[in-house]
Amino acid sequence: MRSPNFFLWFLFLLGVGCLPLLLHLEYLNNTFRQLRTVPTDSTPDSAARSPQTQTQTQTPTDDAALETEEGGELVTEQEDEADDPTASHISSLIASLMTSNTTPLVTERLKNTSAGNSTHTGWEEGLQQLVLKQELRHQVLANICSKYQLGSWDQVVSKTHMSMIHVEDKSRLLYCEVPKVGCSNWKRVLMVLAGRATSVLNIPHVTAHFKNKLRKLEEYGPKGINQRLNTYTKVLFVRDPFERLVSAYRDKFENKNDYYHSLFGRPIISRYRANPSQEALRTGDGVTFREFVHYLLDPQRPVGNDIHWAKMSTLCPPCVIQYDFIGKFENMNSEANFLLRSIGAPQNLSYPDYKDRNPEDERTHSSIMKKYFSQLNATERQGVYDFYRIDYEMFDFPKPLQDLH
């Protein structure tokens, strides 16, 4: 019979021999668990250190993984963009265009302004074209002022002329109003600049014209007038005189307008229409374009002139007031918005290109103008051109019809 000590030694040796096996099994178990478990907080920056790990973690195998990884992926893209010098330069350029607040614009300063479109693409070319247009317009204007001796910039501005100039002190802007050249929308812009409205889109026509609370230059004292004329940006927009005349006729005589039909229509019909009806004499309705032109060209008009068809060079004499910016109606959107960016206007403010007065009528353009002037004979057409000749020459408009000389 074996001694009990034999069994004790046997158990001891068996335990010692199995210990490495147990340790190895524990190691294999831990390794297996690691392979089944996706590492998370234990290695928070491993993706940033290892490109391979980053690639693996950006390849989710189910919806939950996709949800988890999307946040990190977006952050990585933002960081990459921030580290890209080209992207940073473009962003800075766009930001400078969007936040530009230049000094009051004069033609010479246009060359140095950062005014432009809301994106950088092509704005430099557009700015160069605008500068060249302004230089050409001012050069032509100076030549005509000198040719006809129409005044000088050092003479006193009359109260009548100052009554046409709107003042916007916040933007240091002087705008000379020329009716039928987008003035309703310009008054809306001035109201927003002055803080009297929040948007150009919700200002009715009557409010823009009669309740705008905009100040005129004539309302200031001599010191205030001179200070503003010498330091503010002075702006004038003009339009082809024939188109402007037709636009005024359509607005005031073809559409219902008791004031103009009574004040102008009745005397025009009485003087220039053979055998007028009593109804026409009473209401002043139905003035024809030819009758209107006869009134315009008559040195002995039965009723005075009106700002809607007065010469632009008379309303806002550019030989007396040195306008920094001379824009044209046919380029109103681009030129007006260039101007607004140049004076530091809010980026969400743009010139509103809409027609709220008689909106059912098509806006007067060259083809419509020619249709009305076809109702006149050659002598009458030439007479109207001679009447507005100085405007055509001063603002460098081409002859509107081929038979004019």
mmCIF file of C-alpha atoms in Angstrom:
data_model
loop_
_atom_site.group_PDB
_atom_site.id
_atom_site.type_symbol
_atom_site.label_atom_id
_atom_site.label_comp_id
_atom_site.label_asym_id
_atom_site.label_seq_id
_atom_site.Cartn_x
_atom_site.Cartn_y
_atom_site.Cartn_z
ATOM 1 C CA MET A 1 0.000 0.000 0.000
ATOM 2 C CA ARG A 2 1.383 3.382 -1.067
ATOM 3 C CA SER A 3 2.138 6.125 1.456
ATOM 4 C CA PRO A 4 -0.247 9.127 1.676
ATOM 5 C CA ASN A 5 2.738 11.354 1.039
ATOM 6 C CA PHE A 6 2.912 9.912 -2.452
ATOM 7 C CA PHE A 7 -0.514 11.377 -3.374
ATOM 8 C CA LEU A 8 0.407 14.773 -1.972
ATOM 9 C CA TRP A 9 3.555 14.910 -4.096
ATOM 10 C CA PHE A 10 1.580 13.768 -7.135
ATOM 11 C CA LEU A 11 -0.986 16.588 -6.750
ATOM 12 C CA PHE A 12 1.769 19.136 -6.215
ATOM 13 C CA LEU A 13 3.649 18.161 -9.371
ATOM 14 C CA LEU A 14 0.387 18.073 -11.384
ATOM 15 C CA GLY A 15 -0.481 21.639 -10.266
ATOM 16 C CA VAL A 16 2.980 22.941 -11.156
ATOM 17 C CA GLY A 17 2.823 21.330 -14.587
ATOM 18 C CA CYS A 18 -0.632 22.742 -15.408
ATOM 19 C CA LEU A 19 0.145 26.307 -14.347
ATOM 20 C CA PRO A 20 1.769 27.340 -17.715
ATOM 21 C CA LEU A 21 -1.165 25.789 -19.537
ATOM 22 C CA LEU A 22 -3.655 27.805 -17.489
ATOM 23 C CA LEU A 23 -1.697 31.015 -18.042
ATOM 24 C CA HIS A 24 -1.588 30.392 -21.792
ATOM 25 C CA LEU A 25 -5.330 29.721 -21.892
ATOM 26 C CA GLU A 26 -5.991 32.995 -20.032
ATOM 27 C CA TYR A 27 -3.813 34.874 -22.584
ATOM 28 C CA LEU A 28 -5.695 33.299 -25.494
ATOM 29 C CA ASN A 29 -9.018 34.206 -23.899
ATOM 30 C CA ASN A 30 -8.005 37.849 -23.489
ATOM 31 C CA THR A 31 -6.748 38.003 -27.047
ATOM 32 C CA PHE A 32 -9.984 36.545 -28.368
ATOM 33 C CA ARG A 33 -12.047 39.095 -26.424
ATOM 34 C CA GLN A 34 -9.963 41.957 -27.845
ATOM 35 C CA LEU A 35 -10.538 40.741 -31.358
ATOM 36 C CA ARG A 36 -14.319 40.714 -30.803
ATOM 37 C CA THR A 37 -14.414 44.180 -29.210
ATOM 38 C CA VAL A 38 -14.057 47.440 -31.271
ATOM 39 C CA PRO A 39 -11.670 49.763 -29.411
ATOM 40 C CA THR A 40 -13.233 53.036 -28.290
ATOM 41 C CA ASP A 41 -12.133 55.103 -25.309
ATOM 42 C CA SER A 42 -9.042 52.971 -24.712
ATOM 43 C CA THR A 43 -7.412 54.468 -27.853
ATOM 44 C CA PRO A 44 -9.023 57.931 -28.412
ATOM 45 C CA ASP A 45 -6.368 59.402 -30.675
ATOM 46 C CA SER A 46 -5.285 56.265 -32.496
ATOM 47 C CA ALA A 47 -7.091 57.358 -35.669
ATOM 48 C CA ALA A 48 -5.185 60.609 -35.717
ATOM 49 C CA ARG A 49 -1.847 58.791 -35.202
ATOM 50 C CA SER A 50 -2.412 55.954 -37.682
ATOM 51 C CA PRO A 51 -3.682 56.563 -41.226
ATOM 52 C CA GLN A 52 -4.504 52.914 -41.538
ATOM 53 C CA THR A 53 -6.598 52.923 -38.366
ATOM 54 C CA GLN A 54 -8.339 56.093 -39.592
ATOM 55 C CA THR A 55 -9.279 54.378 -42.825
ATOM 56 C CA GLN A 56 -10.604 51.371 -40.972
ATOM 57 C CA THR A 57 -12.772 53.365 -38.594
ATOM 58 C CA GLN A 58 -14.275 55.305 -41.530
ATOM 59 C CA THR A 59 -15.649 52.068 -42.974
ATOM 60 C CA PRO A 60 -18.670 51.268 -40.796
ATOM 61 C CA THR A 61 -20.357 47.905 -41.142
ATOM 62 C CA ASP A 62 -23.830 48.860 -39.872
ATOM 63 C CA ASP A 63 -26.111 51.837 -39.279
ATOM 64 C CA ALA A 64 -24.998 52.248 -35.670
ATOM 65 C CA ALA A 65 -21.371 52.471 -36.707
ATOM 66 C CA LEU A 66 -22.278 55.004 -39.440
ATOM 67 C CA GLU A 67 -24.032 57.179 -36.882
ATOM 68 C CA THR A 68 -21.064 56.988 -34.546
ATOM 69 C CA GLU A 69 -18.431 57.828 -37.127
ATOM 70 C CA GLU A 70 -20.154 60.656 -39.058
ATOM 71 C CA GLY A 71 -19.338 63.292 -36.426
ATOM 72 C CA GLY A 72 -15.646 62.513 -36.427
ATOM 73 C CA GLU A 73 -15.528 62.410 -40.198
ATOM 74 C CA LEU A 74 -17.059 65.904 -40.530
ATOM 75 C CA VAL A 75 -14.602 67.326 -38.025
ATOM 76 C CA THR A 76 -11.731 65.797 -39.958
ATOM 77 C CA GLU A 77 -12.953 67.455 -43.200
ATOM 78 C CA GLN A 78 -13.207 70.848 -41.501
ATOM 79 C CA GLU A 79 -9.713 70.510 -40.111
ATOM 80 C CA ASP A 80 -8.376 69.572 -43.525
ATOM 81 C CA GLU A 81 -10.014 72.666 -45.078
ATOM 82 C CA ALA A 82 -8.619 74.889 -42.355
ATOM 83 C CA ASP A 83 -5.117 73.545 -43.009
ATOM 84 C CA ASP A 84 -5.415 74.144 -46.792
ATOM 85 C CA PRO A 85 -3.762 77.498 -47.606
ATOM 86 C CA THR A 86 -5.636 77.824 -50.900
ATOM 87 C CA ALA A 87 -9.031 77.293 -49.304
ATOM 88 C CA SER A 88 -8.092 79.715 -46.544
ATOM 89 C CA HIS A 89 -7.075 82.388 -49.083
ATOM 90 C CA ILE A 90 -10.304 82.034 -51.043
ATOM 91 C CA SER A 91 -12.362 82.209 -47.859
ATOM 92 C CA SER A 92 -10.519 85.347 -46.782
ATOM 93 C CA LEU A 93 -11.042 86.930 -50.191
ATOM 94 C CA ILE A 94 -14.769 86.214 -50.147
ATOM 95 C CA ALA A 95 -15.005 87.471 -46.577
ATOM 96 C CA SER A 96 -13.285 90.718 -47.517
ATOM 97 C CA LEU A 97 -15.751 91.226 -50.365
ATOM 98 C CA MET A 98 -18.699 90.479 -48.106
ATOM 99 C CA THR A 99 -17.547 92.833 -45.323
ATOM 100 C CA SER A 100 -16.020 95.620 -47.403
ATOM 101 C CA ASN A 101 -16.708 99.086 -46.027
ATOM 102 C CA THR A 102 -14.807 101.504 -48.202
ATOM 103 C CA THR A 103 -14.625 105.257 -47.980
ATOM 104 C CA PRO A 104 -17.193 107.295 -49.956
ATOM 105 C CA LEU A 105 -16.779 106.440 -53.587
ATOM 106 C CA VAL A 106 -15.408 108.791 -56.211
ATOM 107 C CA THR A 107 -14.385 107.644 -59.659
ATOM 108 C CA GLU A 108 -10.660 107.635 -58.879
ATOM 109 C CA ARG A 109 -11.201 105.567 -55.722
ATOM 110 C CA LEU A 110 -13.045 102.875 -57.633
ATOM 111 C CA LYS A 111 -9.661 101.569 -58.731
ATOM 112 C CA ASN A 112 -8.778 100.750 -55.140
ATOM 113 C CA THR A 113 -12.105 99.567 -53.810
ATOM 114 C CA SER A 114 -12.935 95.945 -53.044
ATOM 115 C CA ALA A 115 -16.483 96.382 -54.311
ATOM 116 C CA GLY A 116 -17.769 93.522 -56.364
ATOM 117 C CA ASN A 117 -20.096 90.601 -56.522
ATOM 118 C CA SER A 118 -20.685 88.319 -53.570
ATOM 119 C CA THR A 119 -18.261 85.800 -55.097
ATOM 120 C CA HIS A 120 -14.709 86.378 -56.272
ATOM 121 C CA THR A 121 -15.201 84.921 -59.747
ATOM 122 C CA GLY A 122 -14.860 87.604 -62.412
ATOM 123 C CA TRP A 123 -15.441 90.582 -60.122
ATOM 124 C CA GLU A 124 -12.072 92.169 -60.949
ATOM 125 C CA GLU A 125 -12.949 92.276 -64.652
ATOM 126 C CA GLY A 126 -16.345 93.752 -63.847
ATOM 127 C CA LEU A 127 -14.758 96.365 -61.616
ATOM 128 C CA GLN A 128 -12.267 97.355 -64.311
ATOM 129 C CA GLN A 129 -15.091 97.752 -66.839
ATOM 130 C CA LEU A 130 -17.020 99.893 -64.387
ATOM 131 C CA VAL A 131 -13.997 102.123 -63.769
ATOM 132 C CA LEU A 132 -13.462 102.582 -67.500
ATOM 133 C CA LYS A 133 -17.150 103.422 -68.025
ATOM 134 C CA GLN A 134 -17.065 106.013 -65.268
ATOM 135 C CA GLU A 135 -13.883 107.606 -66.592
ATOM 136 C CA LEU A 136 -15.332 107.784 -70.096
ATOM 137 C CA ARG A 137 -18.628 109.265 -68.891
ATOM 138 C CA HIS A 138 -16.847 111.933 -66.858
ATOM 139 C CA GLN A 139 -14.543 112.769 -69.748
ATOM 140 C CA VAL A 140 -17.451 113.175 -72.178
ATOM 141 C CA LEU A 141 -19.333 115.212 -69.599
ATOM 142 C CA ALA A 142 -16.415 117.580 -69.027
ATOM 143 C CA ASN A 143 -16.016 118.128 -72.779
ATOM 144 C CA ILE A 144 -19.711 118.980 -73.242
ATOM 145 C CA CYS A 145 -19.750 121.295 -70.222
ATOM 146 C CA SER A 146 -16.776 123.128 -71.669
ATOM 147 C CA LYS A 147 -18.105 123.136 -75.233
ATOM 148 C CA TYR A 148 -21.423 124.760 -74.326
ATOM 149 C CA GLN A 149 -20.230 126.744 -71.289
ATOM 150 C CA LEU A 150 -22.874 125.175 -69.081
ATOM 151 C CA GLY A 151 -21.426 126.136 -65.721
ATOM 152 C CA SER A 152 -18.606 125.242 -63.399
ATOM 153 C CA TRP A 153 -18.211 123.134 -60.284
ATOM 154 C CA ASP A 154 -17.225 126.129 -58.169
ATOM 155 C CA GLN A 155 -20.472 128.018 -58.655
ATOM 156 C CA VAL A 156 -23.233 128.091 -56.069
ATOM 157 C CA VAL A 157 -25.820 125.320 -56.337
ATOM 158 C CA SER A 158 -29.337 126.748 -56.579
ATOM 159 C CA LYS A 159 -32.086 125.890 -54.125
ATOM 160 C CA THR A 160 -34.092 124.384 -56.986
ATOM 161 C CA HIS A 161 -31.311 121.947 -57.759
ATOM 162 C CA MET A 162 -30.798 121.113 -54.082
ATOM 163 C CA SER A 163 -34.483 120.252 -53.839
ATOM 164 C CA MET A 164 -33.836 117.262 -56.127
ATOM 165 C CA ILE A 165 -31.000 115.855 -53.998
ATOM 166 C CA HIS A 166 -31.775 113.328 -51.263
ATOM 167 C CA VAL A 167 -29.369 113.036 -48.335
ATOM 168 C CA GLU A 168 -28.485 109.803 -46.541
ATOM 169 C CA ASP A 169 -26.084 110.739 -43.738
ATOM 170 C CA LYS A 170 -25.313 107.234 -42.439
ATOM 171 C CA SER A 171 -23.835 106.171 -45.770
ATOM 172 C CA ARG A 172 -22.677 109.700 -46.660
ATOM 173 C CA LEU A 173 -24.638 109.585 -49.899
ATOM 174 C CA LEU A 174 -26.257 112.293 -52.042
ATOM 175 C CA TYR A 175 -28.711 110.992 -54.632
ATOM 176 C CA CYS A 176 -30.155 113.336 -57.249
ATOM 177 C CA GLU A 177 -33.623 112.225 -58.237
ATOM 178 C CA VAL A 178 -34.458 111.967 -61.932
ATOM 179 C CA PRO A 179 -38.076 110.800 -62.363
ATOM 180 C CA LYS A 180 -38.604 107.781 -64.636
ATOM 181 C CA VAL A 181 -35.050 106.583 -63.980
ATOM 182 C CA GLY A 182 -35.749 104.121 -61.193
ATOM 183 C CA CYS A 183 -36.199 106.821 -58.550
ATOM 184 C CA SER A 184 -38.972 104.961 -56.687
ATOM 185 C CA ASN A 185 -36.694 102.017 -56.033
ATOM 186 C CA TRP A 186 -33.780 104.289 -55.169
ATOM 187 C CA LYS A 187 -35.921 105.952 -52.500
ATOM 188 C CA ARG A 188 -36.641 102.496 -51.096
ATOM 189 C CA VAL A 189 -32.902 101.825 -50.941
ATOM 190 C CA LEU A 190 -32.286 105.144 -49.180
ATOM 191 C CA MET A 191 -35.018 104.374 -46.641
ATOM 192 C CA VAL A 192 -33.321 101.086 -45.741
ATOM 193 C CA LEU A 193 -29.896 102.744 -45.547
ATOM 194 C CA ALA A 194 -31.349 105.393 -43.239
ATOM 195 C CA GLY A 195 -32.953 102.781 -40.995
ATOM 196 C CA ARG A 196 -36.500 103.871 -41.862
ATOM 197 C CA ALA A 197 -37.350 100.449 -43.301
ATOM 198 C CA THR A 198 -35.965 96.949 -42.921
ATOM 199 C CA SER A 199 -36.490 95.783 -46.495
ATOM 200 C CA VAL A 200 -36.979 97.378 -49.898
ATOM 201 C CA LEU A 201 -39.616 94.773 -50.698
ATOM 202 C CA ASN A 202 -42.316 95.934 -48.288
ATOM 203 C CA ILE A 203 -42.416 99.675 -49.052
ATOM 204 C CA PRO A 204 -45.539 100.738 -51.018
ATOM 205 C CA HIS A 205 -45.224 103.229 -53.858
ATOM 206 C CA VAL A 206 -47.018 105.988 -51.951
ATOM 207 C CA THR A 207 -44.763 105.512 -48.932
ATOM 208 C CA ALA A 208 -41.617 105.590 -51.057
ATOM 209 C CA HIS A 209 -42.597 108.903 -52.631
ATOM 210 C CA PHE A 210 -44.617 110.801 -50.056
ATOM 211 C CA LYS A 211 -43.899 109.258 -46.650
ATOM 212 C CA ASN A 212 -40.225 108.349 -46.917
ATOM 213 C CA LYS A 213 -39.046 110.964 -44.369
ATOM 214 C CA LEU A 214 -35.852 111.412 -46.376
ATOM 215 C CA ARG A 215 -34.123 114.752 -46.094
ATOM 216 C CA LYS A 216 -33.320 117.006 -49.029
ATOM 217 C CA LEU A 217 -30.086 118.953 -49.344
ATOM 218 C CA GLU A 218 -32.020 122.222 -49.285
ATOM 219 C CA GLU A 219 -33.050 121.534 -45.676
ATOM 220 C CA TYR A 220 -29.533 122.096 -44.354
ATOM 221 C CA GLY A 221 -27.750 125.338 -43.620
ATOM 222 C CA PRO A 222 -24.927 126.706 -45.831
ATOM 223 C CA LYS A 223 -22.220 124.965 -43.791
ATOM 224 C CA GLY A 224 -24.022 121.614 -43.845
ATOM 225 C CA ILE A 225 -24.687 121.904 -47.575
ATOM 226 C CA ASN A 226 -21.061 122.650 -48.439
ATOM 227 C CA GLN A 227 -19.747 119.949 -46.133
ATOM 228 C CA ARG A 228 -21.957 117.305 -47.741
ATOM 229 C CA LEU A 229 -21.301 118.438 -51.306
ATOM 230 C CA ASN A 230 -17.553 118.285 -50.668
ATOM 231 C CA THR A 231 -17.340 114.990 -48.778
ATOM 232 C CA TYR A 232 -20.335 112.785 -49.618
ATOM 233 C CA THR A 233 -20.638 110.412 -52.560
ATOM 234 C CA LYS A 234 -22.792 112.202 -55.148
ATOM 235 C CA VAL A 235 -24.820 109.904 -57.394
ATOM 236 C CA LEU A 236 -26.812 110.460 -60.570
ATOM 237 C CA PHE A 237 -28.593 107.893 -62.744
ATOM 238 C CA VAL A 238 -29.730 108.808 -66.256
ATOM 239 C CA ARG A 239 -31.761 107.198 -69.041
ATOM 240 C CA ASP A 240 -32.162 107.461 -72.808
ATOM 241 C CA PRO A 241 -34.295 110.635 -73.152
ATOM 242 C CA PHE A 242 -36.701 109.199 -75.743
ATOM 243 C CA GLU A 243 -37.409 106.124 -73.588
ATOM 244 C CA ARG A 244 -37.798 108.306 -70.514
ATOM 245 C CA LEU A 245 -40.268 110.573 -72.360
ATOM 246 C CA VAL A 246 -42.389 107.647 -73.533
ATOM 247 C CA SER A 247 -42.315 106.153 -70.049
ATOM 248 C CA ALA A 248 -43.591 109.447 -68.601
ATOM 249 C CA TYR A 249 -46.345 109.731 -71.224
ATOM 250 C CA ARG A 250 -47.569 106.182 -70.640
ATOM 251 C CA ASP A 251 -47.565 106.625 -66.875
ATOM 252 C CA LYS A 252 -49.238 110.028 -66.683
ATOM 253 C CA PHE A 253 -51.602 110.050 -69.662
ATOM 254 C CA GLU A 254 -52.414 106.501 -70.740
ATOM 255 C CA ASN A 255 -53.162 105.336 -67.213
ATOM 256 C CA LYS A 256 -55.724 106.868 -64.889
ATOM 257 C CA ASN A 257 -54.217 109.900 -63.188
ATOM 258 C CA ASP A 258 -56.658 112.617 -62.199
ATOM 259 C CA TYR A 259 -53.938 115.107 -61.287
ATOM 260 C CA TYR A 260 -52.093 115.011 -64.623
ATOM 261 C CA HIS A 261 -55.231 114.644 -66.713
ATOM 262 C CA SER A 262 -56.717 117.698 -65.083
ATOM 263 C CA LEU A 263 -53.603 119.887 -64.848
ATOM 264 C CA PHE A 264 -51.984 118.957 -68.183
ATOM 265 C CA GLY A 265 -54.504 116.915 -70.152
ATOM 266 C CA ARG A 266 -57.271 119.501 -70.365
ATOM 267 C CA PRO A 267 -55.108 122.423 -71.633
ATOM 268 C CA ILE A 268 -53.234 120.115 -74.038
ATOM 269 C CA ILE A 269 -56.472 118.837 -75.573
ATOM 270 C CA SER A 270 -57.911 122.332 -75.694
ATOM 271 C CA ARG A 271 -54.929 123.753 -77.560
ATOM 272 C CA TYR A 272 -53.725 120.968 -79.832
ATOM 273 C CA ARG A 273 -56.852 118.973 -80.727
ATOM 274 C CA ALA A 274 -59.213 120.052 -83.467
ATOM 275 C CA ASN A 275 -62.857 119.912 -82.396
ATOM 276 C CA PRO A 276 -62.396 118.264 -78.983
ATOM 277 C CA SER A 277 -65.431 116.800 -77.271
ATOM 278 C CA GLN A 278 -66.830 118.395 -74.169
ATOM 279 C CA GLU A 279 -66.064 115.217 -72.248
ATOM 280 C CA ALA A 280 -62.388 115.371 -73.244
ATOM 281 C CA LEU A 281 -62.205 119.053 -72.304
ATOM 282 C CA ARG A 282 -63.807 118.315 -68.946
ATOM 283 C CA THR A 283 -61.694 115.291 -67.943
ATOM 284 C CA GLY A 284 -58.449 115.734 -69.863
ATOM 285 C CA ASP A 285 -58.507 112.007 -70.626
ATOM 286 C CA GLY A 286 -57.127 110.556 -73.848
ATOM 287 C CA VAL A 287 -54.188 112.849 -74.673
ATOM 288 C CA THR A 288 -52.408 111.316 -77.683
ATOM 289 C CA PHE A 289 -48.645 111.002 -77.887
ATOM 290 C CA ARG A 290 -48.531 113.457 -80.791
ATOM 291 C CA GLU A 291 -50.551 116.026 -78.801
ATOM 292 C CA PHE A 292 -48.173 115.529 -75.900
ATOM 293 C CA VAL A 293 -45.165 116.138 -78.182
ATOM 294 C CA HIS A 294 -46.774 119.291 -79.615
ATOM 295 C CA TYR A 295 -47.124 120.573 -76.064
ATOM 296 C CA LEU A 296 -43.492 119.656 -75.271
ATOM 297 C CA LEU A 297 -42.086 121.523 -78.284
ATOM 298 C CA ASP A 298 -44.318 124.571 -78.029
ATOM 299 C CA PRO A 299 -42.386 127.669 -76.798
ATOM 300 C CA GLN A 300 -45.746 129.074 -75.640
ATOM 301 C CA ARG A 301 -46.992 126.066 -73.698
ATOM 302 C CA PRO A 302 -50.436 126.456 -72.191
ATOM 303 C CA VAL A 303 -49.146 124.875 -68.977
ATOM 304 C CA GLY A 304 -45.676 124.694 -67.485
ATOM 305 C CA ASN A 305 -43.050 121.967 -67.596
ATOM 306 C CA ASP A 306 -42.878 118.954 -65.300
ATOM 307 C CA ILE A 307 -39.986 117.069 -63.712
ATOM 308 C CA HIS A 308 -41.083 113.779 -65.300
ATOM 309 C CA TRP A 309 -40.077 115.012 -68.768
ATOM 310 C CA ALA A 310 -37.776 117.941 -67.947
ATOM 311 C CA LYS A 311 -34.214 117.634 -69.222
ATOM 312 C CA MET A 312 -31.986 115.594 -66.938
ATOM 313 C CA SER A 313 -29.200 118.144 -67.351
ATOM 314 C CA THR A 314 -31.597 120.757 -65.930
ATOM 315 C CA LEU A 315 -32.867 118.710 -62.992
ATOM 316 C CA CYS A 316 -29.424 117.581 -61.804
ATOM 317 C CA PRO A 317 -26.901 119.813 -63.625
ATOM 318 C CA PRO A 318 -23.638 117.833 -63.723
ATOM 319 C CA CYS A 319 -21.736 120.882 -64.933
ATOM 320 C CA VAL A 320 -22.497 122.537 -61.586
ATOM 321 C CA ILE A 321 -22.504 119.526 -59.239
ATOM 322 C CA GLN A 322 -19.536 117.191 -59.603
ATOM 323 C CA TYR A 323 -21.180 113.778 -59.421
ATOM 324 C CA ASP A 324 -18.848 111.003 -58.344
ATOM 325 C CA PHE A 325 -20.908 108.261 -59.924
ATOM 326 C CA ILE A 326 -23.008 108.531 -63.086
ATOM 327 C CA GLY A 327 -25.044 105.392 -63.719
ATOM 328 C CA LYS A 328 -27.333 104.423 -66.550
ATOM 329 C CA PHE A 329 -30.803 102.957 -66.370
ATOM 330 C CA GLU A 330 -30.094 100.173 -68.854
ATOM 331 C CA ASN A 331 -27.350 98.871 -66.518
ATOM 332 C CA MET A 332 -29.200 99.744 -63.319
ATOM 333 C CA ASN A 333 -28.904 96.415 -61.510
ATOM 334 C CA SER A 334 -25.185 95.886 -61.965
ATOM 335 C CA GLU A 335 -24.148 99.515 -61.547
ATOM 336 C CA ALA A 336 -26.436 100.246 -58.596
ATOM 337 C CA ASN A 337 -25.270 97.157 -56.726
ATOM 338 C CA PHE A 338 -21.602 97.927 -57.442
ATOM 339 C CA LEU A 339 -22.231 101.355 -55.976
ATOM 340 C CA LEU A 340 -23.974 99.964 -52.890
ATOM 341 C CA ARG A 341 -21.081 97.598 -52.177
ATOM 342 C CA SER A 342 -18.616 100.454 -52.638
ATOM 343 C CA ILE A 343 -20.247 102.680 -50.013
ATOM 344 C CA GLY A 344 -20.374 99.850 -47.500
ATOM 345 C CA ALA A 345 -24.091 99.142 -47.708
ATOM 346 C CA PRO A 346 -25.321 95.980 -45.926
ATOM 347 C CA GLN A 347 -24.680 92.875 -47.987
ATOM 348 C CA ASN A 348 -28.356 91.896 -47.879
ATOM 349 C CA LEU A 349 -29.356 95.199 -49.494
ATOM 350 C CA SER A 350 -29.626 95.195 -53.267
ATOM 351 C CA TYR A 351 -31.334 97.484 -55.730
ATOM 352 C CA PRO A 352 -34.897 96.131 -56.161
ATOM 353 C CA ASP A 353 -35.616 95.427 -59.807
ATOM 354 C CA TYR A 354 -39.382 95.452 -59.834
ATOM 355 C CA LYS A 355 -42.158 97.676 -61.174
ATOM 356 C CA ASP A 356 -44.929 98.347 -58.680
ATOM 357 C CA ARG A 357 -46.660 101.238 -60.478
ATOM 358 C CA ASN A 358 -48.967 99.990 -63.244
ATOM 359 C CA PRO A 359 -47.316 96.576 -62.953
ATOM 360 C CA GLU A 360 -49.476 95.139 -65.717
ATOM 361 C CA ASP A 361 -47.767 97.462 -68.214
ATOM 362 C CA GLU A 362 -44.590 96.293 -69.863
ATOM 363 C CA ARG A 363 -41.579 98.366 -68.863
ATOM 364 C CA THR A 364 -40.707 100.929 -71.535
ATOM 365 C CA HIS A 365 -37.755 99.839 -73.658
ATOM 366 C CA SER A 366 -36.343 100.614 -77.080
ATOM 367 C CA SER A 367 -38.940 98.696 -79.085
ATOM 368 C CA ILE A 368 -41.849 100.307 -77.262
ATOM 369 C CA MET A 369 -40.254 103.741 -77.653
ATOM 370 C CA LYS A 370 -39.941 103.276 -81.422
ATOM 371 C CA LYS A 371 -43.587 102.258 -81.638
ATOM 372 C CA TYR A 372 -44.669 105.578 -80.118
ATOM 373 C CA PHE A 373 -42.263 107.675 -82.147
ATOM 374 C CA SER A 374 -43.559 106.040 -85.324
ATOM 375 C CA GLN A 375 -46.743 108.052 -84.706
ATOM 376 C CA LEU A 376 -44.762 111.253 -85.382
ATOM 377 C CA ASN A 377 -43.466 112.631 -88.654
ATOM 378 C CA ALA A 378 -39.764 113.218 -89.291
ATOM 379 C CA THR A 379 -39.932 116.891 -88.320
ATOM 380 C CA GLU A 380 -41.568 116.092 -84.977
ATOM 381 C CA ARG A 381 -39.065 113.333 -84.222
ATOM 382 C CA GLN A 382 -36.188 115.659 -84.988
ATOM 383 C CA GLY A 383 -37.778 118.347 -82.832
ATOM 384 C CA VAL A 384 -37.870 116.041 -79.821
ATOM 385 C CA TYR A 385 -34.235 115.061 -80.419
ATOM 386 C CA ASP A 386 -33.204 118.708 -80.609
ATOM 387 C CA PHE A 387 -35.104 119.367 -77.388
ATOM 388 C CA TYR A 388 -33.093 116.661 -75.594
ATOM 389 C CA ARG A 389 -29.900 116.997 -77.643
ATOM 390 C CA ILE A 390 -27.844 118.275 -74.712
ATOM 391 C CA ASP A 391 -28.855 115.238 -72.637
ATOM 392 C CA TYR A 392 -27.893 112.908 -75.462
ATOM 393 C CA GLU A 393 -24.493 114.514 -75.849
ATOM 394 C CA MET A 394 -23.754 115.099 -72.163
ATOM 395 C CA PHE A 395 -24.508 111.526 -71.106
ATOM 396 C CA ASP A 396 -23.158 109.942 -74.290
ATOM 397 C CA PHE A 397 -26.333 108.232 -75.466
ATOM 398 C CA PRO A 398 -26.414 107.098 -79.120
ATOM 399 C CA LYS A 399 -29.030 108.536 -81.428
ATOM 400 C CA PRO A 400 -32.208 106.543 -80.771
ATOM 401 C CA LEU A 401 -33.511 106.610 -84.354
ATOM 402 C CA GLN A 402 -31.702 106.396 -87.693
ATOM 403 C CA ASP A 403 -33.355 109.398 -89.344
ATOM 404 C CA LEU A 404 -32.096 111.894 -86.760
ATOM 405 C CA HIS A 405 -29.279 114.310 -87.413
#
